[in-house]
Short mmCIF file of C-alpha atoms in Angstrom, two decimals:
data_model
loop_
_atom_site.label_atom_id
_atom_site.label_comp_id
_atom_site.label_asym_id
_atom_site.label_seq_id
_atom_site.Cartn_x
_atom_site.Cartn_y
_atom_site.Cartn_z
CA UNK A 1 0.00 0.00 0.00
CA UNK A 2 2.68 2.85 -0.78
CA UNK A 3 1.04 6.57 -0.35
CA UNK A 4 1.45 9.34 -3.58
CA UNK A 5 3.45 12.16 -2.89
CA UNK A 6 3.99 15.79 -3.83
CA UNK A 7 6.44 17.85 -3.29
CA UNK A 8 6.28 20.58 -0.65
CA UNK A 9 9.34 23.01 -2.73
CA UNK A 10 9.19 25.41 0.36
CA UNK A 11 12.52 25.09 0.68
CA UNK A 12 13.08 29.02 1.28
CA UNK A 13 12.66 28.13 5.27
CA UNK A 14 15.72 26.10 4.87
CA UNK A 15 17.79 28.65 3.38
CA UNK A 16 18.08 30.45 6.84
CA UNK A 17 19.78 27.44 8.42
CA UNK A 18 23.39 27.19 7.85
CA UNK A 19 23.66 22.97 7.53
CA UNK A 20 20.84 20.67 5.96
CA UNK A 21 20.61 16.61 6.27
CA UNK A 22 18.20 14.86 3.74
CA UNK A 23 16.99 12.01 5.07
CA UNK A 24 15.50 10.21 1.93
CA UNK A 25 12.80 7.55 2.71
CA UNK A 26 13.73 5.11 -0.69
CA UNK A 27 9.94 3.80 -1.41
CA UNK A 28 6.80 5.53 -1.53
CA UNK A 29 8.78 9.03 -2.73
CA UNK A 30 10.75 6.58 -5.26
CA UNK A 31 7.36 5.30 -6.57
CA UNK A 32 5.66 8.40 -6.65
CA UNK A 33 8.22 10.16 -9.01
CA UNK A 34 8.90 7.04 -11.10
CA UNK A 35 5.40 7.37 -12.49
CA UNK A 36 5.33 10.59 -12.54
CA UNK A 37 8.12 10.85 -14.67
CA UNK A 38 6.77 7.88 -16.60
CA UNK A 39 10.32 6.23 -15.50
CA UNK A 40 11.56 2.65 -14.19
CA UNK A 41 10.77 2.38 -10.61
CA UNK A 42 14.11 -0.07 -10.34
CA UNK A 43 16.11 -0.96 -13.36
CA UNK A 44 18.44 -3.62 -11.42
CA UNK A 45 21.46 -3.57 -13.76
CA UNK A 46 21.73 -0.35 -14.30
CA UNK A 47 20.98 1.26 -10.44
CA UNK A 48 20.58 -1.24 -8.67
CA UNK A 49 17.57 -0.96 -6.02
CA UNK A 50 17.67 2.91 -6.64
CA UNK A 51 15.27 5.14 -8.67
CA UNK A 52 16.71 7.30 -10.86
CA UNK A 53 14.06 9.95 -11.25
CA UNK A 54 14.27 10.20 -7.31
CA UNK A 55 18.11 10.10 -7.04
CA UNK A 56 18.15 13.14 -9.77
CA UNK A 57 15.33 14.94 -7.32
CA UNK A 58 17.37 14.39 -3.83
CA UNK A 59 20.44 15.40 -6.15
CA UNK A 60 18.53 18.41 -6.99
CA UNK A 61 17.25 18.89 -3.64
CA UNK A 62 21.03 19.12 -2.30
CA UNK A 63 22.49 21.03 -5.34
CA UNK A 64 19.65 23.76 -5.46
CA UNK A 65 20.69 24.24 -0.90
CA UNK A 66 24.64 24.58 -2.11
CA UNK A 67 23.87 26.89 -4.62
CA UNK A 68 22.02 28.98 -1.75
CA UNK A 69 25.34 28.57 1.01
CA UNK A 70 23.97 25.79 2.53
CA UNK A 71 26.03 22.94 3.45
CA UNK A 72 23.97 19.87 2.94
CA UNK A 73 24.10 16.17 2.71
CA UNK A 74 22.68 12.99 2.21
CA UNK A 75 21.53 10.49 4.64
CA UNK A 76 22.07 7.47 2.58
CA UNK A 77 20.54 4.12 2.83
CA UNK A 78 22.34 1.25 1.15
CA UNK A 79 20.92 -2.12 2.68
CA UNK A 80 16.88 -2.88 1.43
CA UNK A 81 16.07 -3.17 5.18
CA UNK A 82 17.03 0.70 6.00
CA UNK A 83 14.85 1.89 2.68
CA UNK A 84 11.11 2.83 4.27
CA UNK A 85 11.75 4.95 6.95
CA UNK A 86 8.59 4.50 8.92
CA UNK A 87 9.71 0.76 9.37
CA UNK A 88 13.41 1.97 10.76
CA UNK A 89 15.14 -0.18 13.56
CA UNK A 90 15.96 1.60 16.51
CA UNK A 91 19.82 0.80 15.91
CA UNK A 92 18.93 3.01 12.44
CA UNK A 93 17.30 5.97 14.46
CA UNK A 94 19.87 6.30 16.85
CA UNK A 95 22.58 6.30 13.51
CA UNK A 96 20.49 8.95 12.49
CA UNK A 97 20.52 11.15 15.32
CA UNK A 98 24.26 10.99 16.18
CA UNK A 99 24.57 12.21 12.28
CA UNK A 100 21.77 14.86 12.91
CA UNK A 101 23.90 16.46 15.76
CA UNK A 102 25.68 17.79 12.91
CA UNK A 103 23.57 19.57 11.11
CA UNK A 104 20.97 22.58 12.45
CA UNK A 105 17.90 21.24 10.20
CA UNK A 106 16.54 17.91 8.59
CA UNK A 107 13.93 18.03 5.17
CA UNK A 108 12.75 14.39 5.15
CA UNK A 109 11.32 13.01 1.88
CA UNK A 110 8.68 11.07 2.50
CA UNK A 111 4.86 10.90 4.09
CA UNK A 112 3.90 12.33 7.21
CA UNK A 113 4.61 8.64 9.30
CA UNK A 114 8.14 9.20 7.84
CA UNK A 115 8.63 12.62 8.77
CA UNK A 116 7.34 11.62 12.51
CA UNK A 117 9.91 8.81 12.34
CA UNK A 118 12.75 11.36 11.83
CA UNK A 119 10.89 13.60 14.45
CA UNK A 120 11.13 11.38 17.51
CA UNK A 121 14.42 10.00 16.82
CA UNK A 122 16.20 13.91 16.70
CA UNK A 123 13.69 15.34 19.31
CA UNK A 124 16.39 15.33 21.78
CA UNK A 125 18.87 17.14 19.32
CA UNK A 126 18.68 20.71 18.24
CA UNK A 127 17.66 19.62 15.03
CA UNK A 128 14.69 21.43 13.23
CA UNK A 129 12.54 18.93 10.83
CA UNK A 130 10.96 19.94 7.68
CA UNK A 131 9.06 17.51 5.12
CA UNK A 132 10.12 17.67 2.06
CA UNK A 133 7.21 15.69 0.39
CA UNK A 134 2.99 15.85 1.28
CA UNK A 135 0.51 12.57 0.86
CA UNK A 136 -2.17 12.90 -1.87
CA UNK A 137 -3.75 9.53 -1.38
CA UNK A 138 -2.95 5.79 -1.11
CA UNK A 139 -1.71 4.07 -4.99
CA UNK A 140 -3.34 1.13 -6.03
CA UNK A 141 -0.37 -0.24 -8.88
CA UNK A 142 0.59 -3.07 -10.28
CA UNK A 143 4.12 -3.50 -11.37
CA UNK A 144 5.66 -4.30 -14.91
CA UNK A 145 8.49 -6.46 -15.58
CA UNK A 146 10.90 -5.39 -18.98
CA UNK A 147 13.63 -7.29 -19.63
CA UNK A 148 16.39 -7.54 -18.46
CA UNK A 149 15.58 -6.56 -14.77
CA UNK A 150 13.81 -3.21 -14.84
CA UNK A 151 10.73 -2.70 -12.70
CA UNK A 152 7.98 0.22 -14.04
CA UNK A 153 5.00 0.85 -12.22
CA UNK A 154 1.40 1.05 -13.45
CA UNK A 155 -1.09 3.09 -12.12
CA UNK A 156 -4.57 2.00 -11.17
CA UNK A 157 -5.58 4.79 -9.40
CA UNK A 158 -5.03 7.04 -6.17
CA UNK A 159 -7.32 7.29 -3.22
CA UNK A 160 -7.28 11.13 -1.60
CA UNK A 161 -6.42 11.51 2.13
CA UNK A 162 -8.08 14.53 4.18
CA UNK A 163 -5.37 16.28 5.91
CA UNK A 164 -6.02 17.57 9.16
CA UNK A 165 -6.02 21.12 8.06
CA UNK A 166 -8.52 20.50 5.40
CA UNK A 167 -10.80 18.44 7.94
CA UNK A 168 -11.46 20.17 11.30
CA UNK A 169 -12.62 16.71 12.46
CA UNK A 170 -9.50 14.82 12.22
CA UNK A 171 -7.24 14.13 15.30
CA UNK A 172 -4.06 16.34 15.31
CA UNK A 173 -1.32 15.75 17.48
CA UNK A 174 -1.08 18.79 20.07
#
């Protein structure tokens, strides 16, 4: 059940910080611009289990902070296990945070379950977390094998999410 997402691009309240980690989750974001882009969602020989459509946006992402004097970085995953942030061990958060220490703000690419991932495991840093990325709805896809070893996603449809701000009913965390 992967979630669509946007992108936020209000990346003017980063320029004010002087250091910027992006933490990258590597599968809903991933999906979301491979069809978007009309792209492979994995072409195995060629990347590997990266998405090259998302590795071009988080390069991006980095190159457009630099440009503004903004030292930032990547927060790289490189083992399948670390990819969906919202599933992150607790050995993985507390990687995260020593890195975090080093930088005044975090934009995290990926939902809102993502985002509160990174959240709790920095809240005891200085560390001020942005999201990078928004949830439209929930994807219903089915995937499409090419040879020799790429993956490309279909797209059945999306189902919209109210967000709180849009529905004065739903619970908000105070």
């Amino acid at each position: 059940m992967p979630v669509y997402l946007k992108d936020i691009n209000e990346f003017q309240k980063l320029e004010k910080f002087a250091s910027v980690l992006i933490v990258p989750c590597r599968f809903c974001p991933a999906a979301s611009l491979a069809l978007r882009k009309n792209e492979p969602y994995f072409e195995f020989f060629k990347k590997f289990l990266k998405t090259a459509s998302y590795e071009e946006y988080i390069k991006t992402t980095r190159s457009d902070l630099e440009n503004k004097g903004v030292r930032a970085d990547v927060f790289e995953s490189h083992w399948p296990h670390q990819f969906v942030v919202c599933m992150w061990t607790s050995r993985r958060r507390k990687k995260l945070m020593k890195r975090a220490m080093q930088y005044h703000a975090l934009v995290v690419m990926g939902c809102e379950a993502a985002a509160e991932t990174i959240f709790d495991a920095v809240k005891s840093t200085s560390c001020h977390v942005f999201q990078g990325m928004r949830t439209e709805g929930i994807m219903s896809i089915k995937p499409r094998f090419q040879f020799p070893g790429n993956i490309w996603l279909e797209l059945n449809s999306v189902t919209p999410i109210l967000h709180p701000e849009n529905n004065p009913n739903a619970w908000v965390r105070l």
